[in-house]
Amino acid sequence: MSIIIFLLVTVLSGQYVVQASDWSYWGETGPNYWPGVCKKGTNQSPINIVTDDAVKTDLAPLKFIRYDFAFSANIINNGHTVQITLNGVPIHLKGGGLPSTYVLEQMHFHWGAEHTIDGTRDALELHFVHYDKQYDNMTVASEYENGIAVVAVLFELSEEDNENLESILNATESVSTWVGGSTAKIPTKIIPYLLLPADHTTFYRYQGSLTTPECKEGVIWTVMTEKLKISQSQLTSFMRVESNSGLLFYNYRPLQELGSRTVYHHLEGYSAASSSVLRSSLLFTLLNLPLISHSYSSS
Ligand SMILES: *[C@@H]1O[C@H](CO)[C@@H](O)[C@H](O)[C@H]1NC(C)=O
Ligand SMILES: *[C@@H]1O[C@H](CO)[C@@H](O)[C@H](O)[C@H]1NC(C)=O
Ligand SMILES: [Zn+2]
């Protein structure tokens, strides 16, 4: 009976609807078929960041609170990525123009970076996913504008291994075989700070969405300007992760339209006022050029 109803609903709706739990990065459950706001939204992520178009500004320093603590941590292969959760005291993100204090929920990786910079796609992107502390949890926060804040760190290919990824990669290997969502304890403690670039004084900021179904909008994105490094062999360890339909060769969502949104480029100490003073003094110099050349010619 329920099968008949299911068939009837399927026929009546006229199309196969991809469920939130049943999506992938290619094929019939790929990004083109992701449901709801993934398709219809106008503030979607990821985007290509055009550095020349980014509006320079100083949003105040970004504060990574307790990111320097050492945490015991678990890793899970959820079929879409490997995700790390930390045990112990909550760690927080605030400042940097964020409207609230945010709690770190989890960290995960995309092989094949999701955000591109001037059209260049790096090897890997790490997402630190936080939710606004005023809400009970991530699920509740995701219903609100600015409820979620993600910090993205890009990793570019390098000849040398990134030793700060070693224990995560070891743990990744232990969960890479698909058995329906396996979890492992990461053998050494994780210091989140070591997975951030040293320079916190510059990043890109824009309003976007989660990059996986249901692609909820109202997410504040912080893409760190400085990149970290990863070797090809380390990247290969991520590419050995399996999903329910075989190897997860890549797990980045295609680029989305920027539309009418603005990307800001936070530069600590940057002052629009001082740069306009600079511009007007430059203008003054230009206007004075004829006088100068006049004085030269008359001497
Ligand atoms: C999130 O919080 C809401 C409200 O307190 C609760 O109903 C829900 O079960 C929580 N969800 C999770 C995943 O913890
Ligand atoms: C990762 O695994 C290799 C090989 O088993 C081992 O030699 C190394 O010590 C491990 N590294 C970490 C940081 O756990
Ligand atoms: Zn992500």
PDB file of C-alpha atoms and ligand atoms in Angstrom, residues 108 110 114 127 211, ligand 3:
ATOM      1  CA  HIS A 108      35.352  19.533   7.552  1.00  0.00           C
ATOM      2  CA  HIS A 110      36.434  19.955   0.591  1.00  0.00           C
ATOM      3  CA  GLU A 114      34.974  25.500  -3.118  1.00  0.00           C
ATOM      4  CA  HIS A 127      35.526  24.919   6.794  1.00  0.00           C
ATOM      5  CA  THR A 211      27.371  24.691   0.325  1.00  0.00           C
TER       6      THR A 211
HETATM    7 ZN    ZN B   3      31.888  22.933   3.772  1.00  0.00          ZN
END
